[in-house]
Short mmCIF file of C-alpha atoms in Angstrom, two decimals:
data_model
loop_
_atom_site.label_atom_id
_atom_site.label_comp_id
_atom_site.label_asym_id
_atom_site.label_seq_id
_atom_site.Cartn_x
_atom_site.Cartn_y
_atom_site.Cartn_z
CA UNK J 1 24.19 18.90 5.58
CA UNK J 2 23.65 16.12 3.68
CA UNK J 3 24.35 12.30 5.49
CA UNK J 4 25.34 9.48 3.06
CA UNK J 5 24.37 6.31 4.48
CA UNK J 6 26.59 3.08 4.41
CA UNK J 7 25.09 -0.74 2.99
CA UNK J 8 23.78 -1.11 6.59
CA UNK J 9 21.76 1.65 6.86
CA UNK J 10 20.18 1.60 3.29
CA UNK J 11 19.68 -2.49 4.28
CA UNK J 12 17.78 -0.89 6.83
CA UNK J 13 15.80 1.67 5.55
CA UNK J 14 14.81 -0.95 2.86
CA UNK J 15 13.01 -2.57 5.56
CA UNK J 16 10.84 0.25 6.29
CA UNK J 17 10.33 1.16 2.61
CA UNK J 18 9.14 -2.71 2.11
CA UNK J 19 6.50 -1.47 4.18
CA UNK J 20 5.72 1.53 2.83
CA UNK J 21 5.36 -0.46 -0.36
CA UNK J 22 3.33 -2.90 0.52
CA UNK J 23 0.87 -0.61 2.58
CA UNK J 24 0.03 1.87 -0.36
CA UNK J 25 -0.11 -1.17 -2.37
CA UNK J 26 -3.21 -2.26 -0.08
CA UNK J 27 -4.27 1.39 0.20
CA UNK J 28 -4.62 1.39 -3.23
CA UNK J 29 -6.85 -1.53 -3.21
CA UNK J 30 -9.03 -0.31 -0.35
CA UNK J 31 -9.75 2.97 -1.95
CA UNK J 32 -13.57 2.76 -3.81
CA UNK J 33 -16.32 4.24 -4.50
CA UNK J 34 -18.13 4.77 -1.29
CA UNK J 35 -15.54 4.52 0.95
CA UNK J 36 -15.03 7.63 3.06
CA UNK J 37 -11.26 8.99 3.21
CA UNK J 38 -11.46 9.01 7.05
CA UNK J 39 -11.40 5.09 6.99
CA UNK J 40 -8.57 4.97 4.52
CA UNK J 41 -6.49 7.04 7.26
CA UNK J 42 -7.70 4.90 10.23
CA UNK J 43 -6.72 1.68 7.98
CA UNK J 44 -3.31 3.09 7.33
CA UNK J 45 -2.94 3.92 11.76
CA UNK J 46 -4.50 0.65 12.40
CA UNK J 47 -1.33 -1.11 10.13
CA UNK J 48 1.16 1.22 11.22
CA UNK J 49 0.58 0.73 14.65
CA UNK J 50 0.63 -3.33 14.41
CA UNK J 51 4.15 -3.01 12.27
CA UNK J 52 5.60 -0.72 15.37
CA UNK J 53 6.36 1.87 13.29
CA UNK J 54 5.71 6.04 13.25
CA UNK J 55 4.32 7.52 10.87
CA UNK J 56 6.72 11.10 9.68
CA UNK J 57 3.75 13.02 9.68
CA UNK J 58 1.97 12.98 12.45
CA UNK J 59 2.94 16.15 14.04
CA UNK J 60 4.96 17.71 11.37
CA UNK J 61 4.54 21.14 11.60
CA UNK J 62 7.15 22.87 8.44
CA UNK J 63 7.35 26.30 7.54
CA UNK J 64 4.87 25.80 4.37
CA UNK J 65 1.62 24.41 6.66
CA UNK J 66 -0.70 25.00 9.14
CA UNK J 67 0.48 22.59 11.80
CA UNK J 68 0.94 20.27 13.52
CA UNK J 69 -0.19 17.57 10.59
CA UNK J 70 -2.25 14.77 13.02
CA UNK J 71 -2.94 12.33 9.90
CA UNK J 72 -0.34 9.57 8.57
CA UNK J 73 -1.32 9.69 5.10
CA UNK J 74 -1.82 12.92 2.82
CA UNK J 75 -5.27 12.07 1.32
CA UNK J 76 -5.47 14.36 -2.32
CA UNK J 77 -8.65 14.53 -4.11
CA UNK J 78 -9.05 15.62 -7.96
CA UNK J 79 -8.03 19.07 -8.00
CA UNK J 80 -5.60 18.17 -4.60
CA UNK J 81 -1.78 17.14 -5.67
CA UNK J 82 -0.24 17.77 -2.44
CA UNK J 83 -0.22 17.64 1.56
CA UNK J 84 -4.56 16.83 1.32
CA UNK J 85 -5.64 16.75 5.04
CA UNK J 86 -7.97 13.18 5.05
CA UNK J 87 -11.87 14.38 5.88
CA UNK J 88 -15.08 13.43 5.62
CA UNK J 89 -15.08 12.99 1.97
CA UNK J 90 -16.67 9.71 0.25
CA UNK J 91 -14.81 9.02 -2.57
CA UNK J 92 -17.48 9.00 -5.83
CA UNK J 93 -16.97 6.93 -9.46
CA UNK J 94 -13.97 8.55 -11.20
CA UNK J 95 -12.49 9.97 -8.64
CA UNK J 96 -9.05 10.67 -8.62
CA UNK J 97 -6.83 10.04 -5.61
CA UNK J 98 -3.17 10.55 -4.57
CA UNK J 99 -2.48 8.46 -1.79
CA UNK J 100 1.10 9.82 0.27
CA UNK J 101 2.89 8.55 3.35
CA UNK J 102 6.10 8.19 4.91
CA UNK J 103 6.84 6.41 7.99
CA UNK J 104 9.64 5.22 10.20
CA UNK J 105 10.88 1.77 11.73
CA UNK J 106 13.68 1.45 14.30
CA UNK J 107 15.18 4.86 13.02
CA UNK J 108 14.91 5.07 9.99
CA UNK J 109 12.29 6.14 7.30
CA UNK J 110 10.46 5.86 3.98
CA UNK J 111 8.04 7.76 2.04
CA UNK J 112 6.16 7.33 -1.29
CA UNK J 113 3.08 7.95 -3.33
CA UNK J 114 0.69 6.73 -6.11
CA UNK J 115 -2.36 8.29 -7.54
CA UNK J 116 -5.63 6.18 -8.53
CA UNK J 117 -8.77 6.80 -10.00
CA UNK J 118 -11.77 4.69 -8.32
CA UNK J 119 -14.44 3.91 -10.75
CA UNK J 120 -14.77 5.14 -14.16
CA UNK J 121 -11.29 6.22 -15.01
CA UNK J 122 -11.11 9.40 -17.67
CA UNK J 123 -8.78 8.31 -19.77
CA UNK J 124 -7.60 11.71 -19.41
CA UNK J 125 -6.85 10.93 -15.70
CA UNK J 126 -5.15 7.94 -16.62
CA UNK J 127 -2.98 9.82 -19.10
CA UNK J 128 -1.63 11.81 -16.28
CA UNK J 129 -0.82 9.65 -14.11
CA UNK J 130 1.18 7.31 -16.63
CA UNK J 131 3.11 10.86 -17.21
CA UNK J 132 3.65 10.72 -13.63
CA UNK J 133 4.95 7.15 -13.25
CA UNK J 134 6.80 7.32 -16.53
CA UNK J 135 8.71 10.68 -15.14
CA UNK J 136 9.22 8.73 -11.67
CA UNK J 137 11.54 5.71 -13.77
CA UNK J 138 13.16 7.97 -15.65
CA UNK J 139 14.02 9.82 -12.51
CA UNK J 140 15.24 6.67 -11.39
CA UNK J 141 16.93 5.95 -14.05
CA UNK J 142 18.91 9.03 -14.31
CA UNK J 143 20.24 8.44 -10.52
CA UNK J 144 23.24 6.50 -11.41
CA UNK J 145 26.51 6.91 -9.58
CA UNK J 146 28.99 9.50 -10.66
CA UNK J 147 26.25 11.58 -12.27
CA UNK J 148 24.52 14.73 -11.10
CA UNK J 149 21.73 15.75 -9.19
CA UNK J 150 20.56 17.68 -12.36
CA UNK J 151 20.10 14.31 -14.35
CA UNK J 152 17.56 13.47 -12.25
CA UNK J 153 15.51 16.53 -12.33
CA UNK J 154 15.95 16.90 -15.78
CA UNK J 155 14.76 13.53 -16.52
CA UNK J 156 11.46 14.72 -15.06
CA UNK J 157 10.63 17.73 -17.01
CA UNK J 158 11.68 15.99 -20.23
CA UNK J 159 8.68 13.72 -19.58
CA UNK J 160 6.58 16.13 -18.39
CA UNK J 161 7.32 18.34 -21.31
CA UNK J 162 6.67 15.25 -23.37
CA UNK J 163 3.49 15.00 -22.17
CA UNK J 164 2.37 18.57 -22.50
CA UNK J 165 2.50 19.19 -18.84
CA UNK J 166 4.40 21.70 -16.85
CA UNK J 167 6.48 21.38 -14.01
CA UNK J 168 5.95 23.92 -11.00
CA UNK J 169 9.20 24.69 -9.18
CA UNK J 170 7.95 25.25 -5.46
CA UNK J 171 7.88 21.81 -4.17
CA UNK J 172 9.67 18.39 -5.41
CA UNK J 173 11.65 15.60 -4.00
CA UNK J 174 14.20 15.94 -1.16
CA UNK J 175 16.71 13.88 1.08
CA UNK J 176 15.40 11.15 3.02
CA UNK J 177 16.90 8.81 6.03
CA UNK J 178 16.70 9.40 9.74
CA UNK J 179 13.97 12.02 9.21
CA UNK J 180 11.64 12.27 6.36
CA UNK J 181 13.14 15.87 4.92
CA UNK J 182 16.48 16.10 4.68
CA UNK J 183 19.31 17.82 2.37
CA UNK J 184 19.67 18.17 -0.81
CA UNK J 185 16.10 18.78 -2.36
CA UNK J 186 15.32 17.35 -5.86
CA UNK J 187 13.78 19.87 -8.28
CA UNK J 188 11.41 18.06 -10.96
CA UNK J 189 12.93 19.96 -13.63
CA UNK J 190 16.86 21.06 -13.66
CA UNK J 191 19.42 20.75 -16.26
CA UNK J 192 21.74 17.81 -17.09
CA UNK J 193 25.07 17.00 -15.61
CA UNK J 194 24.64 20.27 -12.98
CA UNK J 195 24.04 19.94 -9.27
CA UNK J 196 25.27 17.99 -6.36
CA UNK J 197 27.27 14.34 -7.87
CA UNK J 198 25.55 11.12 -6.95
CA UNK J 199 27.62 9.52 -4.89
CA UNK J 200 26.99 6.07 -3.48
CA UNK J 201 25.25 6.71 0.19
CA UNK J 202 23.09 9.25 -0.98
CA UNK J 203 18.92 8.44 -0.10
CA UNK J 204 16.87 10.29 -2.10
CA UNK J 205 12.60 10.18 -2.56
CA UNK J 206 11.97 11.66 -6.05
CA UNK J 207 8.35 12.77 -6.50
CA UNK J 208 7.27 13.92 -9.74
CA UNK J 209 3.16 15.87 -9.56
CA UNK J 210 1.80 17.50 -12.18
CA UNK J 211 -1.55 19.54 -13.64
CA UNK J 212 -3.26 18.77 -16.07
CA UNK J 213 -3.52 22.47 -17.40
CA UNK J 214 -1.23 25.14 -15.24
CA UNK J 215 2.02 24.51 -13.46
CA UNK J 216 0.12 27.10 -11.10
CA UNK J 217 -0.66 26.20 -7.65
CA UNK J 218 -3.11 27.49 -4.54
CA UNK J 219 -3.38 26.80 -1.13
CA UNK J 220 -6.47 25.86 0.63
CA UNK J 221 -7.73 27.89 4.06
CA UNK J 222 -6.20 24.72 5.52
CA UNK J 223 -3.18 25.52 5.51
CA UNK J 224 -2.10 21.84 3.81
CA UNK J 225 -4.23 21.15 0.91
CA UNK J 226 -1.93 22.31 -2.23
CA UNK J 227 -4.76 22.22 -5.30
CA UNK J 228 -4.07 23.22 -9.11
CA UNK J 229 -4.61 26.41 -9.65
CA UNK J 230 -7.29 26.67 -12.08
CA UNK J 231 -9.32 23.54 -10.99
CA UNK J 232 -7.52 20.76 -13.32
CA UNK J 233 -6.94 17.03 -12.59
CA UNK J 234 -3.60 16.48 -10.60
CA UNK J 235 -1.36 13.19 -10.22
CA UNK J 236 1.36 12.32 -7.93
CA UNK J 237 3.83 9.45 -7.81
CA UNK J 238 6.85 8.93 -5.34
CA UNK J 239 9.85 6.39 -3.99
CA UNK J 240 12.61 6.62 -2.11
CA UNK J 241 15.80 5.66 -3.51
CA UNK J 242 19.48 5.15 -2.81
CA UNK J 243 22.05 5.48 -4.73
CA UNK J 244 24.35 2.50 -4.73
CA UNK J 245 27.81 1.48 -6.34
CA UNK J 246 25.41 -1.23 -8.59
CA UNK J 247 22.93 1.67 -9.47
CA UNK J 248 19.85 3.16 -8.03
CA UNK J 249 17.93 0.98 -5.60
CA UNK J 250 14.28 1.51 -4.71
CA UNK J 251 13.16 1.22 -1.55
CA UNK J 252 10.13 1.49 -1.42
CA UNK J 253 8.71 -0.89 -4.65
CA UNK J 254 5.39 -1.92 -4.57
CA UNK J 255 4.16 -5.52 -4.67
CA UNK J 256 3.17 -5.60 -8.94
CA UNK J 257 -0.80 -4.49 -9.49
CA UNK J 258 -2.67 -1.82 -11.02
CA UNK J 259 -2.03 1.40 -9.08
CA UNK J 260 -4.10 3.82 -11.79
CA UNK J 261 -7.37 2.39 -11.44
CA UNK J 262 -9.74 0.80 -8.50
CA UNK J 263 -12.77 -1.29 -9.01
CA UNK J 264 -15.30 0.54 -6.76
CA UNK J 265 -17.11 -3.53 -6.12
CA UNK J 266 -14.07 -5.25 -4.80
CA UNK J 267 -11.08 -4.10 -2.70
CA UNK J 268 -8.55 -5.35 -4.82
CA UNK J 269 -7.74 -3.14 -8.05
CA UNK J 270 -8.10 -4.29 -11.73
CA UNK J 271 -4.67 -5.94 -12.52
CA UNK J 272 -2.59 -4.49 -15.14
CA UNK J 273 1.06 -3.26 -15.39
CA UNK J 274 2.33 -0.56 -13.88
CA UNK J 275 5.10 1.24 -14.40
CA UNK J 276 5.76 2.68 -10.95
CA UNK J 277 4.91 -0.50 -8.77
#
């Protein structure tokens, strides 16, 4: 069933996205060479905790892993788009990283993503995740009142497509409010003016991830860690939003820096615009 949420409730789960926000915004600056995955996860419990909020994942246990999840962030490395478990891993010069969370204050929740690369960026790398970002405000974009739940997906494989990359259909976006999953899901590719209508009320996270090379996925022993197929790059961006009488409103916007690439001898990233902040 799908719960529309009144200008109360979105006020309020703008709060925790402001959060979210802001803590992958520092995530994204902590992230470096050298720096070991494990203390980006105890970073991200160490804020959490002081905020008073929960973090969504701790102890999710779905159909599609090996649960429960005990981490509050989904840590992906290179090859890694999805659900990456955070290990002892030290991130080395060009690097790619998809940084995912979702938590929860007083009720209600939030969840987004961002991909960087730490050191030497490949432009390739960087390539993808522009495609990623630009797919993500298009998908925004699209979510206008009065229009379908198809504009929105479609507005993500036409980018993707643009791109040269391919969409893969088994996991995408989904309903968000007093849990992290809810009703409807949001495919990343779909046809125009088809699906469920946008009406105001309706909190959605939209999360475009692509491959470089396959829209082919595999599964690690894990359980979790969703990896490209054949070995190729991966990129993943992510925000919550609600649709609105005005228009789309994100939740979960990011204070404005570089989100695509990290300078491995300082803790805050090189500053340049990006689309998805």
């Amino acid at each position: 069933m799908i719960e529309f949420k009144s200008a109360e409730e979105i006020g309020r789960m703008a709060v925790t996205g402001t959060f979210v926000g802001e803590l992958l915004a520092e995530l994204s600056g902590v992230a470096a060479v050298g720096v070991n995955l494990m203390d980006i996860e105890h970073h991200a419990r160490r804020r959490i905790t002081e905020r008073g909020a929960e973090s969504c994942y701790w102890d999710y246990a779905p159909s599609f892993g090996r649960g429960p999840f005990r981490n509050v962030l989904c840590l992906s490395v290179n090859d890694a788009v999805l659900h990456g478990l955070p290990h002892d891993y030290v991130l080395r010069d060009g690097d790619l990283l998809s940084i995912d969370m979702a938590v929860s204050i007083d009720g209600w929740a939030a969840d987004s993503a961002l991909s960087v690369v730490v050191g030497t960026p490949d432009p390739a790398d960087l390539r993808l995740i522009e495609a990623t970002e630009v797919a993500l405000e298009a998908a925004i974009a699209a979510a206008q009142p009065g229009g379908r739940l198809g504009d929105v997906s479609a507005a993500i494989g036409q980018v993707a497509g643009s791109y040269g990359y391919g969409v893969n259909g088994e996991f995408g976006g989904h309903g968000i409010g007093r849990t992290m999953h809810e009703a409807p899901h949001v495919a990343n590719s779909g046809r125009p003016r088809r699906g469920l209508k946008l009406d105001p009320g309706l909190t959605i996270a939209i999360e475009p991830w692509f491959c470089r090379s396959t829209d082919k996925i595999r599964v690690d022993p894990d359980g979790w860690t969703i990896r490209s197929a054949d070995g190729s790059r991966t990129a993943h961006s992510e925000h919550t939003v609600a649709i609105t009488e005005a228009g789309p409103q994100v939740l979960t916007r990011r204070p404005t820096r570089d989100i695509t690439s990290a300078d491995p001898t300082s803790a805050e990233p090189t500053r340049k615009p990006a689309t998805a902040a």
